[in-house]
PDB file of C-alpha atoms in Angstrom:
ATOM      1  CA  MET A   1     100.411 119.426  94.346  1.00  0.00           C
ATOM      2  CA  GLN A   2      98.031 117.874  91.755  1.00  0.00           C
ATOM      3  CA  ASP A   3      96.275 121.231  91.267  1.00  0.00           C
ATOM      4  CA  ASN A   4      99.551 122.974  90.743  1.00  0.00           C
ATOM      5  CA  MET A   5     100.630 120.481  88.130  1.00  0.00           C
ATOM      6  CA  VAL A   6      97.381 120.888  86.234  1.00  0.00           C
ATOM      7  CA  ASN A   7      97.481 124.658  86.454  1.00  0.00           C
ATOM      8  CA  GLN A   8     101.028 124.679  85.126  1.00  0.00           C
ATOM      9  CA  HIS A   9     100.012 122.294  82.304  1.00  0.00           C
ATOM     10  CA  LEU A  10     102.521 119.756  83.493  1.00  0.00           C
ATOM     11  CA  VAL A  11      99.886 117.002  83.388  1.00  0.00           C
ATOM     12  CA  LYS A  12      96.734 116.693  81.341  1.00  0.00           C
ATOM     13  CA  GLN A  13      94.607 114.501  83.576  1.00  0.00           C
ATOM     14  CA  HIS A  14      93.490 115.409  87.061  1.00  0.00           C
ATOM     15  CA  ILE A  15      94.398 111.981  88.487  1.00  0.00           C
ATOM     16  CA  PHE A  16      97.211 110.163  90.169  1.00  0.00           C
ATOM     17  CA  SER A  17      97.786 106.398  90.548  1.00  0.00           C
ATOM     18  CA  PHE A  18      99.644 104.012  92.835  1.00  0.00           C
ATOM     19  CA  TRP A  19     101.350 100.699  92.067  1.00  0.00           C
ATOM     20  CA  LEU A  20     103.131  98.879  94.876  1.00  0.00           C
ATOM     21  CA  ASN A  21     105.503  96.114  93.863  1.00  0.00           C
ATOM     22  CA  GLN A  22     104.405  92.691  95.215  1.00  0.00           C
ATOM     23  CA  ARG A  23     107.788  91.154  94.477  1.00  0.00           C
ATOM     24  CA  GLY A  24     109.671  92.550  97.417  1.00  0.00           C
ATOM     25  CA  LYS A  25     113.063  91.037  96.559  1.00  0.00           C
ATOM     26  CA  GLU A  26     113.257  92.957  93.330  1.00  0.00           C
ATOM     27  CA  GLY A  27     114.793  96.393  93.274  1.00  0.00           C
ATOM     28  CA  GLU A  28     111.664  98.240  92.248  1.00  0.00           C
ATOM     29  CA  GLY A  29     109.535  99.163  95.220  1.00  0.00           C
ATOM     30  CA  GLY A  30     106.566 100.861  93.583  1.00  0.00           C
ATOM     31  CA  GLU A  31     105.453 103.812  91.530  1.00  0.00           C
ATOM     32  CA  ILE A  32     103.168 106.845  91.822  1.00  0.00           C
ATOM     33  CA  ILE A  33     102.187 108.564  88.583  1.00  0.00           C
ATOM     34  CA  PHE A  34     100.728 112.094  88.524  1.00  0.00           C
ATOM     35  CA  GLY A  35      98.442 112.811  85.634  1.00  0.00           C
ATOM     36  CA  GLY A  36      97.883 109.274  84.442  1.00  0.00           C
ATOM     37  CA  VAL A  37      98.280 105.499  84.850  1.00  0.00           C
ATOM     38  CA  ASP A  38     100.810 102.950  83.556  1.00  0.00           C
ATOM     39  CA  PRO A  39      98.840 100.164  81.740  1.00  0.00           C
ATOM     40  CA  ASN A  40     101.715  97.752  82.432  1.00  0.00           C
ATOM     41  CA  HIS A  41     100.869  97.894  86.173  1.00  0.00           C
ATOM     42  CA  TYR A  42      97.340  96.573  86.142  1.00  0.00           C
ATOM     43  CA  LYS A  43      95.085  93.974  84.496  1.00  0.00           C
ATOM     44  CA  GLY A  44      91.600  94.474  83.062  1.00  0.00           C
ATOM     45  CA  VAL A  45      89.666  97.634  83.918  1.00  0.00           C
ATOM     46  CA  HIS A  46      89.257  99.685  87.098  1.00  0.00           C
ATOM     47  CA  THR A  47      86.162  99.539  89.251  1.00  0.00           C
ATOM     48  CA  PHE A  48      85.385 103.120  90.291  1.00  0.00           C
ATOM     49  CA  VAL A  49      83.355 104.242  93.330  1.00  0.00           C
ATOM     50  CA  PRO A  50      82.508 107.888  94.190  1.00  0.00           C
ATOM     51  CA  VAL A  51      84.268 109.760  96.982  1.00  0.00           C
ATOM     52  CA  THR A  52      81.839 110.317  99.812  1.00  0.00           C
ATOM     53  CA  GLN A  53      83.981 112.669 101.826  1.00  0.00           C
ATOM     54  CA  LYS A  54      86.643 114.966 100.409  1.00  0.00           C
ATOM     55  CA  GLY A  55      90.050 115.169 102.012  1.00  0.00           C
ATOM     56  CA  TYR A  56      90.126 111.525 103.135  1.00  0.00           C
ATOM     57  CA  TRP A  57      89.275 109.939  99.714  1.00  0.00           C
ATOM     58  CA  GLN A  58      86.508 108.158 101.594  1.00  0.00           C
ATOM     59  CA  PHE A  59      84.132 105.813  99.794  1.00  0.00           C
ATOM     60  CA  ASP A  60      81.424 103.269 100.642  1.00  0.00           C
ATOM     61  CA  MET A  61      82.253  99.568 100.931  1.00  0.00           C
ATOM     62  CA  ASP A  62      79.419  97.084 100.435  1.00  0.00           C
ATOM     63  CA  ASP A  63      80.654  94.007 102.344  1.00  0.00           C
ATOM     64  CA  VAL A  64      83.443  92.158 104.102  1.00  0.00           C
ATOM     65  CA  LEU A  65      83.652  88.401 103.379  1.00  0.00           C
ATOM     66  CA  ILE A  66      85.510  85.578 105.175  1.00  0.00           C
ATOM     67  CA  GLY A  67      85.996  82.640 102.942  1.00  0.00           C
ATOM     68  CA  GLY A  68      83.327  83.930 100.574  1.00  0.00           C
ATOM     69  CA  GLN A  69      80.728  84.314 103.350  1.00  0.00           C
ATOM     70  CA  SER A  70      79.394  87.731 104.261  1.00  0.00           C
ATOM     71  CA  THR A  71      80.060  88.993 107.762  1.00  0.00           C
ATOM     72  CA  GLY A  72      76.888  91.116 107.484  1.00  0.00           C
ATOM     73  CA  PHE A  73      78.702  94.067 108.963  1.00  0.00           C
ATOM     74  CA  CYS A  74      78.243  96.420 106.011  1.00  0.00           C
ATOM     75  CA  LYS A  75      74.441  96.063 105.571  1.00  0.00           C
ATOM     76  CA  ASN A  76      74.104  99.821 105.617  1.00  0.00           C
ATOM     77  CA  LYS A  77      77.459 100.421 103.847  1.00  0.00           C
ATOM     78  CA  CYS A  78      80.849 100.823 105.523  1.00  0.00           C
ATOM     79  CA  ALA A  79      82.936 103.906 105.310  1.00  0.00           C
ATOM     80  CA  ALA A  80      86.451 103.132 103.983  1.00  0.00           C
ATOM     81  CA  ILE A  81      89.616 104.793 102.717  1.00  0.00           C
ATOM     82  CA  VAL A  82      92.578 103.395 100.886  1.00  0.00           C
ATOM     83  CA  ASP A  83      95.826 104.663 102.303  1.00  0.00           C
ATOM     84  CA  SER A  84      99.414 104.022 101.184  1.00  0.00           C
ATOM     85  CA  GLY A  85     100.633 105.437 104.517  1.00  0.00           C
ATOM     86  CA  THR A  86      99.039 102.517 106.453  1.00  0.00           C
ATOM     87  CA  ALA A  87     100.869  99.169 106.256  1.00  0.00           C
ATOM     88  CA  LEU A  88      98.080  96.936 107.443  1.00  0.00           C
ATOM     89  CA  LEU A  89      94.283  96.503 107.059  1.00  0.00           C
ATOM     90  CA  ALA A  90      92.327  98.184 109.849  1.00  0.00           C
ATOM     91  CA  GLY A  91      88.648  97.931 110.752  1.00  0.00           C
ATOM     92  CA  PRO A  92      86.192  97.793 113.689  1.00  0.00           C
ATOM     93  CA  THR A  93      87.212  95.360 116.458  1.00  0.00           C
ATOM     94  CA  SER A  94      84.090  93.215 116.099  1.00  0.00           C
ATOM     95  CA  VAL A  95      84.813  92.287 112.498  1.00  0.00           C
ATOM     96  CA  ILE A  96      88.638  92.130 112.902  1.00  0.00           C
ATOM     97  CA  THR A  97      88.104  89.695 115.775  1.00  0.00           C
ATOM     98  CA  GLN A  98      85.988  87.517 113.523  1.00  0.00           C
ATOM     99  CA  ILE A  99      88.676  87.547 110.843  1.00  0.00           C
ATOM    100  CA  ASN A 100      91.532  86.852 113.209  1.00  0.00           C
ATOM    101  CA  HIS A 101      89.559  83.981 114.781  1.00  0.00           C
ATOM    102  CA  ALA A 102      88.850  82.516 111.328  1.00  0.00           C
ATOM    103  CA  ILE A 103      92.544  82.597 110.349  1.00  0.00           C
ATOM    104  CA  GLY A 104      93.662  81.261 113.699  1.00  0.00           C
ATOM    105  CA  ALA A 105      95.472  84.406 114.801  1.00  0.00           C
ATOM    106  CA  GLN A 106      96.169  84.776 118.472  1.00  0.00           C
ATOM    107  CA  GLY A 107      96.940  88.040 120.168  1.00  0.00           C
ATOM    108  CA  ILE A 108     100.293  88.128 121.878  1.00  0.00           C
ATOM    109  CA  VAL A 109      98.413  88.533 125.211  1.00  0.00           C
ATOM    110  CA  THR A 110      96.238  85.561 124.453  1.00  0.00           C
ATOM    111  CA  GLU A 111      99.301  83.376 123.695  1.00  0.00           C
ATOM    112  CA  ALA A 112     101.031  84.510 126.858  1.00  0.00           C
ATOM    113  CA  CYS A 113      97.849  83.732 128.903  1.00  0.00           C
ATOM    114  CA  ASN A 114      97.601  80.198 127.411  1.00  0.00           C
ATOM    115  CA  GLY A 115     101.231  79.498 128.081  1.00  0.00           C
ATOM    116  CA  PHE A 116     100.976  80.786 131.650  1.00  0.00           C
ATOM    117  CA  VAL A 117      97.968  78.651 132.509  1.00  0.00           C
ATOM    118  CA  SER A 118      99.589  75.560 130.922  1.00  0.00           C
ATOM    119  CA  ASN A 119     102.946  75.927 132.696  1.00  0.00           C
ATOM    120  CA  PHE A 120     101.911  77.373 136.075  1.00  0.00           C
ATOM    121  CA  GLY A 121      98.245  76.675 136.523  1.00  0.00           C
ATOM    122  CA  HIS A 122      98.681  73.418 138.476  1.00  0.00           C
ATOM    123  CA  ILE A 123     101.408  74.975 140.695  1.00  0.00           C
ATOM    124  CA  ILE A 124      99.202  77.972 141.557  1.00  0.00           C
ATOM    125  CA  PHE A 125      96.273  75.605 142.197  1.00  0.00           C
ATOM    126  CA  GLY A 126      98.348  73.592 144.672  1.00  0.00           C
ATOM    127  CA  LEU A 127      99.560  76.709 146.541  1.00  0.00           C
ATOM    128  CA  LEU A 128      96.157  78.346 146.613  1.00  0.00           C
ATOM    129  CA  SER A 129      94.406  75.158 147.735  1.00  0.00           C
ATOM    130  CA  THR A 130      96.709  74.969 150.803  1.00  0.00           C
ATOM    131  CA  PHE A 131      96.124  78.656 151.499  1.00  0.00           C
ATOM    132  CA  VAL A 132      92.332  78.309 151.298  1.00  0.00           C
ATOM    133  CA  TYR A 133      92.455  75.228 153.497  1.00  0.00           C
ATOM    134  CA  ASN A 134      94.567  77.033 156.145  1.00  0.00           C
ATOM    135  CA  PHE A 135      92.229  80.050 156.025  1.00  0.00           C
ATOM    136  CA  GLN A 136      89.205  77.837 156.597  1.00  0.00           C
ATOM    137  CA  PHE A 137      90.886  75.787 159.275  1.00  0.00           C
ATOM    138  CA  PRO A 138      93.503  78.124 160.925  1.00  0.00           C
ATOM    139  CA  HIS A 139      94.454  75.636 163.584  1.00  0.00           C
ATOM    140  CA  GLN A 140      95.605  73.095 160.951  1.00  0.00           C
ATOM    141  CA  ASN A 141      99.060  74.516 160.289  1.00  0.00           C
ATOM    142  CA  LEU A 142     100.031  72.596 157.195  1.00  0.00           C
ATOM    143  CA  LEU A 143     102.659  75.057 155.928  1.00  0.00           C
ATOM    144  CA  GLU A 144     105.813  76.065 157.689  1.00  0.00           C
ATOM    145  CA  VAL A 145     106.038  79.154 155.450  1.00  0.00           C
ATOM    146  CA  PRO A 146     102.742  81.085 155.171  1.00  0.00           C
ATOM    147  CA  VAL A 147     101.328  81.332 151.638  1.00  0.00           C
ATOM    148  CA  ASN A 148      98.792  83.925 150.538  1.00  0.00           C
ATOM    149  CA  THR A 149      97.634  85.456 147.287  1.00  0.00           C
ATOM    150  CA  LYS A 150     100.316  88.205 147.439  1.00  0.00           C
ATOM    151  CA  THR A 151     103.211  85.840 147.804  1.00  0.00           C
ATOM    152  CA  ILE A 152     102.414  83.334 145.064  1.00  0.00           C
ATOM    153  CA  CYS A 153     103.464  85.404 142.047  1.00  0.00           C
ATOM    154  CA  PRO A 154     106.821  86.358 143.632  1.00  0.00           C
ATOM    155  CA  PHE A 155     107.274  82.670 144.669  1.00  0.00           C
ATOM    156  CA  ILE A 156     107.029  81.467 141.042  1.00  0.00           C
ATOM    157  CA  GLY A 157     109.179  84.353 139.777  1.00  0.00           C
ATOM    158  CA  PHE A 158     106.673  86.695 138.135  1.00  0.00           C
ATOM    159  CA  CYS A 159     106.804  89.553 140.648  1.00  0.00           C
ATOM    160  CA  PHE A 160     108.933  90.309 143.704  1.00  0.00           C
ATOM    161  CA  LEU A 161     108.299  91.479 147.225  1.00  0.00           C
ATOM    162  CA  ASP A 162     109.769  94.701 148.463  1.00  0.00           C
ATOM    163  CA  GLY A 163     109.187  94.230 152.194  1.00  0.00           C
ATOM    164  CA  ASP A 164     105.468  93.520 152.516  1.00  0.00           C
ATOM    165  CA  HIS A 165     104.600  95.087 149.145  1.00  0.00           C
ATOM    166  CA  GLU A 166     104.281  93.211 145.852  1.00  0.00           C
ATOM    167  CA  VAL A 167     106.051  95.006 143.066  1.00  0.00           C
ATOM    168  CA  SER A 168     105.671  94.682 139.309  1.00  0.00           C
ATOM    169  CA  ILE A 169     108.948  95.330 137.504  1.00  0.00           C
ATOM    170  CA  GLY A 170     110.532  95.140 134.101  1.00  0.00           C
ATOM    171  CA  ILE A 171     113.614  93.354 132.895  1.00  0.00           C
ATOM    172  CA  GLU A 172     115.985  96.343 133.265  1.00  0.00           C
ATOM    173  CA  SER A 173     114.963  96.899 136.878  1.00  0.00           C
ATOM    174  CA  VAL A 174     115.633  93.250 137.736  1.00  0.00           C
ATOM    175  CA  VAL A 175     119.097  93.226 136.183  1.00  0.00           C
ATOM    176  CA  ASP A 176     119.961  96.433 138.122  1.00  0.00           C
ATOM    177  CA  ARG A 177     118.968  94.945 141.441  1.00  0.00           C
ATOM    178  CA  SER A 178     121.706  94.893 144.112  1.00  0.00           C
ATOM    179  CA  ASP A 179     121.458  91.127 144.593  1.00  0.00           C
ATOM    180  CA  GLY A 180     123.013  90.697 141.141  1.00  0.00           C
ATOM    181  CA  VAL A 181     120.466  88.031 140.227  1.00  0.00           C
ATOM    182  CA  SER A 182     118.873  88.333 136.772  1.00  0.00           C
ATOM    183  CA  HIS A 183     115.316  87.151 136.326  1.00  0.00           C
ATOM    184  CA  PRO A 184     114.568  87.668 132.636  1.00  0.00           C
ATOM    185  CA  SER A 185     111.127  86.027 132.929  1.00  0.00           C
ATOM    186  CA  VAL A 186     109.951  88.725 135.288  1.00  0.00           C
ATOM    187  CA  THR A 187     108.263  91.492 133.383  1.00  0.00           C
ATOM    188  CA  ALA A 188     105.491  93.914 134.318  1.00  0.00           C
ATOM    189  CA  PRO A 189     102.902  92.365 131.937  1.00  0.00           C
ATOM    190  CA  ASN A 190     103.655  88.868 133.272  1.00  0.00           C
ATOM    191  CA  CYS A 191     103.322  90.058 136.868  1.00  0.00           C
ATOM    192  CA  LEU A 192      99.909  91.606 136.091  1.00  0.00           C
ATOM    193  CA  LEU A 193      98.834  88.442 134.267  1.00  0.00           C
ATOM    194  CA  CYS A 194      99.931  86.237 137.142  1.00  0.00           C
ATOM    195  CA  LYS A 195      98.028  88.385 139.713  1.00  0.00           C
ATOM    196  CA  ALA A 196      94.848  88.311 137.600  1.00  0.00           C
ATOM    197  CA  ILE A 197      94.965  84.517 137.222  1.00  0.00           C
ATOM    198  CA  VAL A 198      95.719  84.018 140.937  1.00  0.00           C
ATOM    199  CA  GLY A 199      92.762  86.177 141.847  1.00  0.00           C
ATOM    200  CA  LEU A 200      90.411  84.262 139.577  1.00  0.00           C
ATOM    201  CA  MET A 201      91.667  80.888 140.788  1.00  0.00           C
ATOM    202  CA  HIS A 202      91.402  81.934 144.453  1.00  0.00           C
ATOM    203  CA  LYS A 203      87.678  82.714 143.983  1.00  0.00           C
ATOM    204  CA  MET A 204      87.049  79.497 142.082  1.00  0.00           C
ATOM    205  CA  ILE A 205      88.800  77.308 144.663  1.00  0.00           C
ATOM    206  CA  ALA A 206      86.876  78.979 147.450  1.00  0.00           C
ATOM    207  CA  ASN A 207      83.752  77.932 145.568  1.00  0.00           C
ATOM    208  CA  ASN A 208      84.894  74.344 145.559  1.00  0.00           C
ATOM    209  CA  ASN A 209      85.693  74.075 141.831  1.00  0.00           C
ATOM    210  CA  THR A 210      88.042  71.246 140.901  1.00  0.00           C
ATOM    211  CA  GLN A 211      91.496  71.793 139.363  1.00  0.00           C
ATOM    212  CA  GLU A 212      90.366  70.329 136.047  1.00  0.00           C
ATOM    213  CA  MET A 213      87.352  72.649 135.909  1.00  0.00           C
ATOM    214  CA  ILE A 214      89.428  75.704 136.875  1.00  0.00           C
ATOM    215  CA  LEU A 215      92.169  75.142 134.329  1.00  0.00           C
ATOM    216  CA  LYS A 216      89.600  74.512 131.590  1.00  0.00           C
ATOM    217  CA  THR A 217      87.745  77.709 132.486  1.00  0.00           C
ATOM    218  CA  LEU A 218      90.939  79.767 132.467  1.00  0.00           C
ATOM    219  CA  GLY A 219      91.886  78.259 129.074  1.00  0.00           C
ATOM    220  CA  ASN A 220      88.550  79.416 127.658  1.00  0.00           C
ATOM    221  CA  LEU A 221      88.997  82.878 129.236  1.00  0.00           C
ATOM    222  CA  CYS A 222      92.381  83.243 127.554  1.00  0.00           C
ATOM    223  CA  LYS A 223      90.710  82.794 124.188  1.00  0.00           C
ATOM    224  CA  LEU A 224      88.401  85.762 124.968  1.00  0.00           C
ATOM    225  CA  VAL A 225      91.246  88.118 125.571  1.00  0.00           C
ATOM    226  CA  PRO A 226      90.746  90.861 122.969  1.00  0.00           C
ATOM    227  CA  VAL A 227      93.238  90.872 120.118  1.00  0.00           C
ATOM    228  CA  PRO A 228      95.581  93.751 120.930  1.00  0.00           C
ATOM    229  CA  VAL A 229      96.554  96.578 118.566  1.00  0.00           C
ATOM    230  CA  GLU A 230      99.914  94.935 118.239  1.00  0.00           C
ATOM    231  CA  GLU A 231     100.442  92.183 115.685  1.00  0.00           C
ATOM    232  CA  SER A 232      98.643  88.834 116.200  1.00  0.00           C
ATOM    233  CA  MET A 233     100.595  85.662 115.589  1.00  0.00           C
ATOM    234  CA  VAL A 234      99.494  82.839 113.275  1.00  0.00           C
ATOM    235  CA  ASP A 235     100.941  79.418 112.511  1.00  0.00           C
ATOM    236  CA  CYS A 236     102.971  79.717 109.281  1.00  0.00           C
ATOM    237  CA  ALA A 237     102.260  76.085 108.504  1.00  0.00           C
ATOM    238  CA  ARG A 238      98.539  76.826 108.270  1.00  0.00           C
ATOM    239  CA  LEU A 239      98.658  79.412 105.459  1.00  0.00           C
ATOM    240  CA  SER A 240      97.322  77.028 102.852  1.00  0.00           C
ATOM    241  CA  SER A 241      94.224  76.240 104.871  1.00  0.00           C
ATOM    242  CA  MET A 242      93.348  79.834 105.838  1.00  0.00           C
ATOM    243  CA  PRO A 243      90.275  81.459 104.200  1.00  0.00           C
ATOM    244  CA  SER A 244      90.416  84.287 101.701  1.00  0.00           C
ATOM    245  CA  ILE A 245      89.259  87.698 102.920  1.00  0.00           C
ATOM    246  CA  SER A 246      87.322  89.858 100.452  1.00  0.00           C
ATOM    247  CA  PHE A 247      86.033  93.414 100.295  1.00  0.00           C
ATOM    248  CA  THR A 248      83.086  94.197  98.064  1.00  0.00           C
ATOM    249  CA  ILE A 249      83.497  97.644  96.454  1.00  0.00           C
ATOM    250  CA  GLY A 250      81.322  98.979  93.734  1.00  0.00           C
ATOM    251  CA  GLY A 251      79.574  95.626  93.398  1.00  0.00           C
ATOM    252  CA  LYS A 252      82.857  93.748  92.778  1.00  0.00           C
ATOM    253  CA  GLU A 253      84.746  91.441  95.203  1.00  0.00           C
ATOM    254  CA  PHE A 254      88.372  92.273  95.826  1.00  0.00           C
ATOM    255  CA  GLU A 255      89.912  89.156  97.280  1.00  0.00           C
ATOM    256  CA  LEU A 256      93.044  88.838  99.402  1.00  0.00           C
ATOM    257  CA  LEU A 257      94.635  85.349  99.762  1.00  0.00           C
ATOM    258  CA  PRO A 258      96.467  84.246 102.905  1.00  0.00           C
ATOM    259  CA  ASN A 259      99.917  84.952 101.502  1.00  0.00           C
ATOM    260  CA  GLU A 260      98.716  88.484 100.729  1.00  0.00           C
ATOM    261  CA  TYR A 261      97.264  89.375 104.101  1.00  0.00           C
ATOM    262  CA  ILE A 262      99.818  87.562 106.284  1.00  0.00           C
ATOM    263  CA  LEU A 263     103.143  89.201 107.194  1.00  0.00           C
ATOM    264  CA  LYS A 264     106.016  86.757 107.298  1.00  0.00           C
ATOM    265  CA  THR A 265     109.469  87.293 108.727  1.00  0.00           C
ATOM    266  CA  GLY A 266     112.404  84.861 108.581  1.00  0.00           C
ATOM    267  CA  GLU A 267     112.646  81.447 106.906  1.00  0.00           C
ATOM    268  CA  GLY A 268     112.430  77.801 107.995  1.00  0.00           C
ATOM    269  CA  GLU A 269     112.419  77.318 111.736  1.00  0.00           C
ATOM    270  CA  ASP A 270     113.040  81.043 112.255  1.00  0.00           C
ATOM    271  CA  ALA A 271     109.875  82.049 110.385  1.00  0.00           C
ATOM    272  CA  HIS A 272     107.199  84.028 112.183  1.00  0.00           C
ATOM    273  CA  CYS A 273     103.799  84.953 110.736  1.00  0.00           C
ATOM    274  CA  PHE A 274     101.491  87.726 111.809  1.00  0.00           C
ATOM    275  CA  SER A 275      97.966  88.761 110.860  1.00  0.00           C
ATOM    276  CA  GLY A 276      97.710  91.812 108.654  1.00  0.00           C
ATOM    277  CA  PHE A 277      94.410  92.846 110.261  1.00  0.00           C
ATOM    278  CA  MET A 278      94.338  95.211 113.164  1.00  0.00           C
ATOM    279  CA  PRO A 279      91.423  96.716 115.164  1.00  0.00           C
ATOM    280  CA  LEU A 280      90.596 100.367 114.701  1.00  0.00           C
ATOM    281  CA  ASP A 281      87.537 101.769 116.438  1.00  0.00           C
ATOM    282  CA  ILE A 282      86.541 105.276 115.307  1.00  0.00           C
ATOM    283  CA  PRO A 283      83.350 106.482 117.051  1.00  0.00           C
ATOM    284  CA  PRO A 284      80.411 108.008 115.146  1.00  0.00           C
ATOM    285  CA  PRO A 285      79.823 110.327 113.391  1.00  0.00           C
ATOM    286  CA  ARG A 286      83.165 109.802 111.641  1.00  0.00           C
ATOM    287  CA  GLY A 287      83.215 106.080 112.218  1.00  0.00           C
ATOM    288  CA  PRO A 288      83.059 103.191 112.098  1.00  0.00           C
ATOM    289  CA  HIS A 289      85.806 103.161 109.520  1.00  0.00           C
ATOM    290  CA  TRP A 290      88.013 100.882 107.477  1.00  0.00           C
ATOM    291  CA  ILE A 291      91.507 101.565 106.203  1.00  0.00           C
ATOM    292  CA  LEU A 292      92.753  99.473 103.305  1.00  0.00           C
ATOM    293  CA  GLY A 293      96.509  99.876 103.527  1.00  0.00           C
ATOM    294  CA  ASP A 294      99.538  98.611 101.688  1.00  0.00           C
ATOM    295  CA  LEU A 295      98.536  94.923 101.854  1.00  0.00           C
ATOM    296  CA  PHE A 296      95.472  95.810  99.833  1.00  0.00           C
ATOM    297  CA  MET A 297      97.239  98.186  97.463  1.00  0.00           C
ATOM    298  CA  ARG A 298      99.936  95.641  96.643  1.00  0.00           C
ATOM    299  CA  ARG A 299      97.258  93.404  95.167  1.00  0.00           C
ATOM    300  CA  TYR A 300      95.132  96.183  93.654  1.00  0.00           C
ATOM    301  CA  HIS A 301      96.379  99.058  91.505  1.00  0.00           C
ATOM    302  CA  THR A 302      94.694 102.226  92.762  1.00  0.00           C
ATOM    303  CA  VAL A 303      93.634 105.366  90.830  1.00  0.00           C
ATOM    304  CA  PHE A 304      92.662 108.559  92.593  1.00  0.00           C
ATOM    305  CA  ASP A 305      90.545 110.517  90.143  1.00  0.00           C
ATOM    306  CA  TYR A 306      90.404 114.014  91.560  1.00  0.00           C
ATOM    307  CA  GLY A 307      88.638 115.505  88.537  1.00  0.00           C
ATOM    308  CA  ASN A 308      85.674 113.187  88.942  1.00  0.00           C
ATOM    309  CA  LEU A 309      85.907 112.636  92.721  1.00  0.00           C
ATOM    310  CA  ARG A 310      86.195 108.914  92.522  1.00  0.00           C
ATOM    311  CA  VAL A 311      88.586 106.052  93.404  1.00  0.00           C
ATOM    312  CA  GLY A 312      89.287 103.070  91.174  1.00  0.00           C
ATOM    313  CA  PHE A 313      90.780  99.574  91.758  1.00  0.00           C
ATOM    314  CA  ALA A 314      92.112  96.934  89.337  1.00  0.00           C
ATOM    315  CA  GLU A 315      94.244  93.844  89.841  1.00  0.00           C
ATOM    316  CA  ALA A 316      97.898  94.850  89.918  1.00  0.00           C
ATOM    317  CA  ALA A 317     100.248  93.365  87.335  1.00  0.00           C
TER     318      ALA A 317
END
């Protein structure tokens, strides 16, 4: 398109520029200009870096900083692209995990794990302790109804038994069951989570670990659950205490403040906040790779200089 415009003498410069409106409530959403830039949409001068790979507008990034401190990940440069078609900021899991940990973001799976251990850990411990005791001393019949690792999750409502088989089901399946009983808390992910925790607790109880030790260990394990590709939640009340995240490009730091990299929906008690950072692992030789999406481009006016094969950034106005 840009080539055609130049060839038809519709534009003089072989460039195009992006400005994305940061003031979302206003009617103007953004602007792309072919053949030039609007000086009203940026402050100062642009910092330009050469394109290292044509087609993707790829360039080298020098560093990624958390609260002004280098992560050290880009010692040998990091490949990056800036993309208006990507809403978030994507990068290798190892660094994204550091960032999300620093801003207090918890993956939805991590939050579910913590809640499960807190609400049901002591119940599962009690049931499993009795089961392990009966297994070790079969003549001491302490339970009128036999309990084993396959019946615990159905017993607390996270799976159900179809005959002798444990079944993981979703909400729609439960509602459609012939008994007419709705169990909205029973979902396939919750069933799998329950089974995993029951399995771990069973082994730890068999090794004579105490309830306090087991619950503490499970709590620590929940924190190690990898942040999923889906959005990761943060506490909206902590925005003011979160660190800035910066990208060094062409020797200049391009900083994003918490209100610029956090996605917020709703207001007041209905407000929910999510991290704008998501993991993206692209294997060599093309990767590892960073994508600076809309959250970055809202803060920084971007110029794609096709004639000189370079990309430029300046603070958006």
